[in-house]
């Protein structure tokens, strides 16, 4: 198998699976082990040969259009052109399998990744980061999807099973969505956890020996923490005859390496020297959500498409103000609450009116945002409890702070309220 890869500033990559010879191997046009090559009957009728020689571009027909030559004598042998001899070479989505990398420790998105894998971080109100490459795969016609997980994968696995369940009306035809969790395998290397993105793929190459994957010719490896929309079939991997194709965006500087067992820092630089590596320059919107600042900015940019705010389903908003903010599923904003430049991820559960009343009567804080609370430039993680008359504004401009005991961090000047945290009434941050 030729393993394909994803770099630090790359968002997708194609490569080929080689099992001896996939195609007929006879045609120099198509190359070895790529698709089903054309077959030509190398026999001629002398009259037909003379007729063809006397015409340019095959009798005035435009080159690239397949046709048959007929004679009046059926006993005579003719040359027949079988499509797609001159056709455009493209990958068949049915022959492509995608591998979505579930991410490692996700240290740059701490504290959002303290208890969840990076692809499981909520985005845009009711989605998770994993939904971006999943949506791109489905819309590209790719229905064979593997998701590799290792770190804090419980919430990611739960989201995948709920969202991409065959019983929920999602039809993958002959495809599948399969989670490949880090596990021990025979041999010294198999006793370790994934050592990097390339090592994660390397440890699961045996999956492609399964009979159900016999028709897979190309592997598409995707990151689970980037925001973009792409038709992966536009990568032109087969057209260029590349061993590896990397989708990337121009950047003003190069990343530092090496880090062992990683695509971007080790595999790609080596592959460029030894293989035919092609770059597909992606010029549309693309954002690497690898830091709190880029994650925050990318979320708020989504609000510009829907009158500067996104309100997810199942929310309770009572005479409050929401400006350039995202309000996640099952959120509750009480009277007089104000959100500006804020991402509120929502809640996993509803609290009943009786439960909310009981909390308030006993000086406890219900899930959601309390009365007359003002919040600016903030990320509020799931199930957070923010009391009444709270002010979260970081008016002093603090750039970095770790206040886990008080229920929040500050990253790049953005206040991050921790998952399940409680911010008591009257608190000022």
C-alpha positions as CSV (number, residue, x, y, z in Angstrom):
1,X,0.0,0.0,0.0
2,X,1.1,3.5,-0.8
3,X,0.2,5.6,2.2
4,X,-1.0,9.1,1.6
5,X,-0.6,12.0,4.0
6,X,-1.7,15.4,5.3
7,X,0.7,18.2,6.1
8,X,0.4,21.0,8.7
9,X,-1.2,23.4,6.2
10,X,-2.9,20.7,4.1
11,X,-6.4,19.6,4.3
12,X,-6.7,16.5,2.2
13,X,-4.6,14.0,0.4
14,X,-5.1,11.2,-2.1
15,X,-2.9,8.1,-2.7
16,X,-3.2,4.7,-4.2
17,X,-3.6,1.2,-2.8
18,X,-1.5,-1.3,-4.7
19,X,-2.1,-5.0,-4.5
20,X,0.1,-6.2,-7.2
21,X,-1.8,-4.9,-10.2
22,X,-5.2,-3.4,-10.0
23,X,-5.8,-2.8,-13.7
24,X,-4.8,-4.6,-16.9
25,X,-1.3,-3.1,-16.8
26,X,-1.1,-3.1,-20.6
27,X,-1.5,0.5,-21.4
28,X,1.1,3.2,-21.0
29,X,-1.7,5.8,-21.1
30,X,-3.2,4.6,-17.9
31,X,-0.1,3.5,-16.0
32,X,0.5,0.4,-13.9
33,X,-2.2,-0.6,-11.4
34,X,-4.6,2.2,-12.1
35,X,-8.1,1.4,-13.1
36,X,-9.2,-0.7,-16.1
37,X,-7.0,0.0,-19.1
38,X,-8.4,0.1,-22.6
39,X,-8.3,-2.9,-24.9
40,X,-7.6,-2.5,-28.6
41,X,-8.2,-5.0,-31.3
42,X,-5.1,-4.6,-33.4
43,X,-6.5,-5.8,-36.7
44,X,-7.1,-3.7,-39.8
45,X,-9.1,-3.7,-43.0
46,X,-6.9,-2.3,-45.7
47,X,-9.6,-0.1,-47.2
48,X,-10.4,1.3,-43.8
49,X,-6.7,2.0,-43.1
50,X,-6.4,3.9,-46.3
51,X,-9.6,5.9,-45.6
52,X,-8.3,6.8,-42.1
53,X,-4.9,7.9,-43.4
54,X,-6.5,10.2,-45.9
55,X,-8.4,12.1,-43.2
56,X,-7.1,14.3,-40.4
57,X,-8.2,13.8,-36.8
58,X,-10.0,10.6,-37.6
59,X,-12.2,11.7,-40.4
60,X,-12.8,15.2,-39.0
61,X,-14.0,14.0,-35.7
62,X,-12.6,15.8,-32.7
63,X,-9.9,13.9,-30.9
64,X,-11.1,12.4,-27.7
65,X,-14.5,11.2,-29.0
66,X,-14.7,7.4,-29.2
67,X,-16.2,5.8,-32.3
68,X,-16.4,2.6,-34.2
69,X,-15.5,2.0,-37.8
70,X,-18.0,-0.1,-39.8
71,X,-17.4,-1.9,-43.1
72,X,-19.8,-3.6,-45.5
73,X,-18.0,-6.9,-45.2
74,X,-18.6,-8.4,-41.8
75,X,-16.0,-11.0,-42.4
76,X,-13.3,-8.3,-42.6
77,X,-11.5,-7.3,-39.4
78,X,-11.8,-3.8,-38.2
79,X,-10.1,-1.7,-35.5
80,X,-12.5,-0.7,-32.7
81,X,-11.8,2.1,-30.2
82,X,-13.2,1.4,-26.8
83,X,-14.1,4.3,-24.5
84,X,-12.5,5.8,-22.5
85,X,-9.3,5.4,-24.6
86,X,-9.0,9.2,-25.0
87,X,-11.2,10.0,-22.1
88,X,-10.4,12.0,-19.0
89,X,-8.9,9.8,-16.2
90,X,-10.7,10.3,-12.9
91,X,-11.1,8.4,-9.7
92,X,-14.4,6.5,-9.1
93,X,-15.7,7.6,-5.7
94,X,-16.7,4.0,-5.1
95,X,-13.0,3.0,-5.3
96,X,-12.0,5.6,-2.7
97,X,-11.9,5.1,1.1
98,X,-11.3,8.0,3.5
99,X,-9.5,7.9,6.8
100,X,-10.4,10.7,9.2
101,X,-7.8,11.2,11.8
102,X,-9.4,11.5,15.3
103,X,-6.6,13.5,16.7
104,X,-4.2,13.2,19.6
105,X,-4.1,15.0,22.9
106,X,-5.2,18.3,21.3
107,X,-3.1,20.4,23.6
108,X,-3.6,23.6,21.6
109,X,-7.4,23.6,22.2
110,X,-7.1,22.9,25.9
111,X,-9.4,23.3,27.9
112,X,-11.9,22.4,25.2
113,X,-10.1,19.1,24.7
114,X,-9.6,18.2,28.3
115,X,-12.3,15.6,28.2
116,X,-12.9,15.1,24.5
117,X,-11.1,14.5,21.2
118,X,-10.5,17.5,19.0
119,X,-13.0,16.3,16.3
120,X,-15.7,16.1,19.0
121,X,-15.5,19.8,19.9
122,X,-18.8,21.5,19.1
123,X,-18.9,24.0,16.2
124,X,-21.6,26.2,14.7
125,X,-24.1,25.5,17.4
126,X,-25.3,21.9,16.8
127,X,-22.3,20.3,14.9
128,X,-19.0,18.8,15.8
129,X,-15.7,19.3,14.0
130,X,-15.9,15.7,12.7
131,X,-19.0,16.7,10.7
132,X,-17.0,18.8,8.4
133,X,-14.9,16.1,6.7
134,X,-17.8,13.7,7.0
135,X,-20.1,16.1,5.1
136,X,-17.4,16.7,2.5
137,X,-17.0,12.9,2.0
138,X,-20.7,12.3,1.6
139,X,-21.1,15.2,-0.8
140,X,-18.1,14.0,-2.8
141,X,-19.8,10.6,-3.3
142,X,-17.3,8.8,-0.9
143,X,-19.2,6.4,1.3
144,X,-16.4,4.3,2.8
145,X,-15.2,6.1,5.8
146,X,-12.9,5.1,8.6
147,X,-12.4,7.2,11.7
148,X,-9.2,6.7,13.8
149,X,-9.6,7.5,17.4
150,X,-7.3,7.4,20.4
151,X,-7.4,10.3,22.9
152,X,-10.6,11.0,24.9
153,X,-12.7,9.4,22.2
154,X,-15.9,8.6,24.2
155,X,-17.9,11.7,23.2
156,X,-16.6,11.4,19.6
157,X,-17.7,7.7,19.4
158,X,-21.1,8.7,20.9
159,X,-21.6,11.5,18.3
160,X,-20.7,9.2,15.4
161,X,-23.0,6.4,16.5
162,X,-25.9,8.9,17.0
163,X,-25.4,11.0,13.9
164,X,-24.3,8.4,11.3
165,X,-26.6,5.6,12.4
166,X,-28.1,3.6,9.5
167,X,-31.4,3.6,11.4
168,X,-31.6,7.4,11.3
169,X,-32.4,7.5,7.7
170,X,-28.8,7.9,6.4
171,X,-28.2,5.6,3.5
172,X,-24.6,4.8,2.7
173,X,-25.5,2.2,0.0
174,X,-22.6,-0.2,-0.2
175,X,-20.6,2.1,2.1
176,X,-19.9,2.3,5.9
177,X,-18.7,4.5,8.7
178,X,-16.3,2.5,10.9
179,X,-14.4,3.6,14.0
180,X,-10.8,2.3,14.3
181,X,-9.8,2.8,17.9
182,X,-6.2,2.6,19.0
183,X,-5.5,-1.0,20.1
184,X,-2.7,-3.4,20.7
185,X,-1.7,-5.7,17.8
186,X,1.0,-8.4,17.5
187,X,4.6,-7.3,17.2
188,X,6.7,-4.8,19.0
189,X,5.2,-1.8,17.1
190,X,1.7,-3.0,17.9
191,X,2.2,-2.7,21.6
192,X,2.4,1.1,21.4
193,X,-0.3,3.8,21.1
194,X,-0.4,5.8,17.9
195,X,2.9,7.7,17.7
196,X,1.6,10.2,15.2
197,X,-0.7,10.6,12.2
198,X,1.4,8.4,9.9
199,X,1.8,5.7,12.6
200,X,-1.9,5.6,13.2
201,X,-2.5,4.8,9.5
202,X,0.4,2.3,9.4
203,X,-1.0,0.3,12.3
204,X,-4.2,-0.2,10.5
205,X,-3.0,-1.2,7.0
206,X,-4.2,-4.7,7.7
207,X,-7.8,-3.4,7.5
208,X,-7.5,-3.1,3.7
209,X,-6.8,-6.9,3.4
210,X,-10.4,-7.4,4.4
211,X,-12.5,-8.8,1.6
212,X,-15.1,-6.0,1.9
213,X,-12.4,-3.5,1.0
214,X,-11.1,-5.4,-2.1
215,X,-12.4,-2.7,-4.5
216,X,-10.6,0.2,-2.7
217,X,-7.9,1.6,-5.0
218,X,-7.3,5.0,-3.4
219,X,-7.0,6.3,0.2
220,X,-8.0,9.8,1.2
221,X,-6.6,10.9,4.5
222,X,-8.3,13.8,6.2
223,X,-7.7,15.9,9.3
224,X,-10.6,16.2,11.8
225,X,-9.9,19.8,12.9
226,X,-10.2,22.0,9.9
227,X,-13.1,24.1,8.5
228,X,-13.6,24.1,4.7
229,X,-15.9,22.8,2.0
230,X,-14.4,20.7,-0.8
231,X,-15.3,18.2,-3.5
232,X,-12.5,15.7,-3.0
233,X,-13.0,14.4,-6.5
234,X,-11.5,17.7,-7.8
235,X,-8.1,16.8,-6.5
236,X,-7.2,15.3,-9.9
237,X,-5.0,12.7,-8.3
238,X,-5.6,10.1,-11.1
239,X,-5.4,12.7,-13.9
240,X,-1.8,13.6,-13.0
241,X,-0.7,10.0,-12.4
242,X,0.6,11.0,-8.9
243,X,1.7,8.6,-6.2
244,X,0.4,11.1,-3.7
245,X,-1.6,14.3,-3.9
246,X,-1.7,16.9,-1.1
247,X,-4.4,19.6,-1.0
248,X,-2.9,22.7,0.5
249,X,-3.2,26.4,0.8
250,X,-0.4,29.0,0.4
251,X,1.3,30.1,3.6
252,X,3.9,32.7,4.3
253,X,6.3,30.5,6.2
254,X,7.3,26.7,6.6
255,X,6.6,24.7,9.7
256,X,9.4,23.4,11.9
257,X,10.2,19.7,11.9
258,X,10.9,16.9,12.4
259,X,8.5,15.1,14.8
260,X,8.7,11.4,14.5
261,X,5.9,9.4,12.8
262,X,4.0,12.4,11.5
263,X,2.8,13.1,8.0
264,X,3.5,16.8,7.9
265,X,6.9,16.8,9.5
266,X,8.5,13.5,8.3
267,X,6.5,11.5,5.7
268,X,5.8,14.4,3.2
269,X,9.4,15.8,3.1
270,X,10.8,12.3,2.4
271,X,8.0,11.5,-0.1
272,X,8.8,14.6,-2.2
273,X,12.3,13.2,-2.8
274,X,11.3,9.7,-3.7
275,X,7.8,9.8,-5.2
276,X,5.6,11.7,-7.6
277,X,4.0,14.1,-5.1
278,X,1.5,16.6,-6.6
279,X,0.0,19.6,-4.8
280,X,-3.6,20.7,-5.3
281,X,-3.8,24.4,-4.4
282,X,-7.2,25.0,-2.7
283,X,-8.2,28.6,-3.1
284,X,-11.6,28.6,-1.4
285,X,-12.3,29.2,2.3
286,X,-10.2,27.0,4.6
287,X,-9.3,27.5,8.3
288,X,-7.1,25.3,10.5
289,X,-8.9,25.3,13.8
290,X,-5.8,24.4,15.8
291,X,-5.8,27.1,18.5
292,X,-8.5,28.7,20.7
293,X,-8.1,32.0,18.7
294,X,-8.6,30.4,15.3
295,X,-11.4,28.2,16.7
296,X,-13.2,31.3,18.1
297,X,-12.8,33.4,15.0
298,X,-14.0,30.6,12.7
299,X,-17.1,30.1,14.7
300,X,-18.0,33.7,14.8
301,X,-17.4,34.0,11.1
302,X,-20.2,31.6,10.6
303,X,-22.7,34.1,12.1
304,X,-22.1,36.5,9.3
305,X,-24.1,34.2,7.0
306,X,-27.3,34.3,9.2
307,X,-27.9,37.9,10.4
308,X,-24.9,37.9,12.8
309,X,-26.2,35.1,15.1
310,X,-26.8,31.3,15.1
311,X,-29.5,30.0,17.4
312,X,-29.6,26.2,17.6
313,X,-32.7,24.1,18.1
314,X,-34.1,23.5,21.6
315,X,-33.1,26.8,23.1
316,X,-34.9,28.9,25.7
317,X,-34.3,32.6,25.2
318,X,-36.2,35.1,27.4
319,X,-36.0,38.8,26.5
320,X,-32.2,38.6,26.1
321,X,-29.8,40.0,23.6
322,X,-27.6,37.9,21.3
323,X,-25.2,39.7,18.9
324,X,-22.6,38.1,16.7
325,X,-22.8,34.9,18.8
326,X,-23.6,31.2,18.5
327,X,-26.1,29.7,20.9
328,X,-25.7,25.9,21.0
329,X,-28.4,23.2,21.5
330,X,-30.6,23.2,24.6
331,X,-29.2,26.5,25.8
332,X,-31.0,28.7,28.3
333,X,-30.6,32.5,28.5
334,X,-32.7,34.2,31.2
335,X,-34.2,37.8,31.3
336,X,-31.7,40.6,30.5
337,X,-28.8,38.3,29.6
338,X,-26.5,39.7,26.9
339,X,-24.2,37.7,24.6
340,X,-21.8,39.4,22.3
341,X,-18.9,37.8,20.3
342,X,-19.5,34.6,22.2
343,X,-19.8,30.9,21.4
344,X,-22.1,29.1,23.8
345,X,-21.9,25.3,23.1
346,X,-25.1,24.4,24.9
347,X,-26.1,21.5,27.1
348,X,-26.5,17.7,27.0
349,X,-29.7,17.8,29.0
350,X,-32.7,19.9,29.8
351,X,-33.5,21.0,33.3
352,X,-37.2,21.3,34.1
353,X,-38.8,24.4,35.3
354,X,-39.2,22.7,38.7
355,X,-35.5,21.9,38.8
356,X,-34.5,25.4,37.8
357,X,-36.8,26.9,40.5
358,X,-35.3,24.5,43.1
359,X,-31.7,25.5,42.2
360,X,-32.6,29.2,42.5
361,X,-34.4,28.7,45.8
362,X,-31.4,27.0,47.3
363,X,-28.8,29.5,45.9
364,X,-27.6,27.0,43.3
365,X,-27.0,27.9,39.6
366,X,-29.0,26.2,36.9
367,X,-27.5,25.2,33.6
368,X,-27.3,28.2,31.2
369,X,-26.9,32.0,31.6
370,X,-28.7,33.8,34.5
371,X,-30.6,37.1,34.6
372,X,-28.8,40.3,33.7
373,X,-25.5,38.6,33.0
374,X,-23.2,40.3,30.4
375,X,-20.8,38.2,28.4
376,X,-18.2,39.3,25.8
377,X,-15.5,37.5,23.8
378,X,-16.1,34.2,25.5
379,X,-16.3,30.4,24.7
380,X,-18.8,28.7,27.0
381,X,-18.3,24.9,27.0
382,X,-21.1,22.4,27.5
383,X,-23.3,22.2,30.6
384,X,-21.8,25.4,32.1
385,X,-23.8,27.1,34.9
386,X,-23.4,30.9,34.8
387,X,-25.3,32.8,37.5
388,X,-27.2,36.1,37.5
389,X,-25.5,39.5,37.4
390,X,-22.2,38.0,36.2
391,X,-19.9,40.0,34.0
392,X,-17.5,38.2,31.7
393,X,-15.6,40.8,29.6
394,X,-11.8,40.5,30.4
395,X,-11.7,44.3,30.6
396,X,-8.0,44.2,31.8
397,X,-7.0,42.5,28.6
398,X,-5.4,39.4,30.2
399,X,-4.0,37.2,27.4
400,X,-3.3,33.9,29.3
401,X,-4.6,32.6,32.6
402,X,-5.3,29.2,34.1
403,X,-8.1,29.4,36.7
404,X,-9.4,25.9,36.5
405,X,-10.4,26.0,40.2
406,X,-12.6,29.1,39.4
407,X,-14.1,27.4,36.3
408,X,-12.3,29.3,33.5
409,X,-9.2,29.7,31.4
410,X,-8.1,32.7,29.3
411,X,-6.4,31.9,26.0
412,X,-5.3,34.6,23.6
413,X,-7.5,37.1,25.5
414,X,-10.6,34.8,25.1
415,X,-12.3,33.7,28.3
416,X,-13.1,29.9,28.1
417,X,-15.7,28.7,30.6
418,X,-15.0,25.0,31.4
419,X,-17.4,22.2,30.7
420,X,-19.7,21.6,33.7
421,X,-18.2,24.7,35.5
422,X,-20.2,26.9,37.8
423,X,-19.8,30.6,37.8
424,X,-21.5,32.0,40.9
425,X,-23.9,35.0,41.0
426,X,-22.2,38.4,40.8
427,X,-18.8,37.1,39.6
428,X,-16.7,39.5,37.5
429,X,-14.1,38.1,35.1
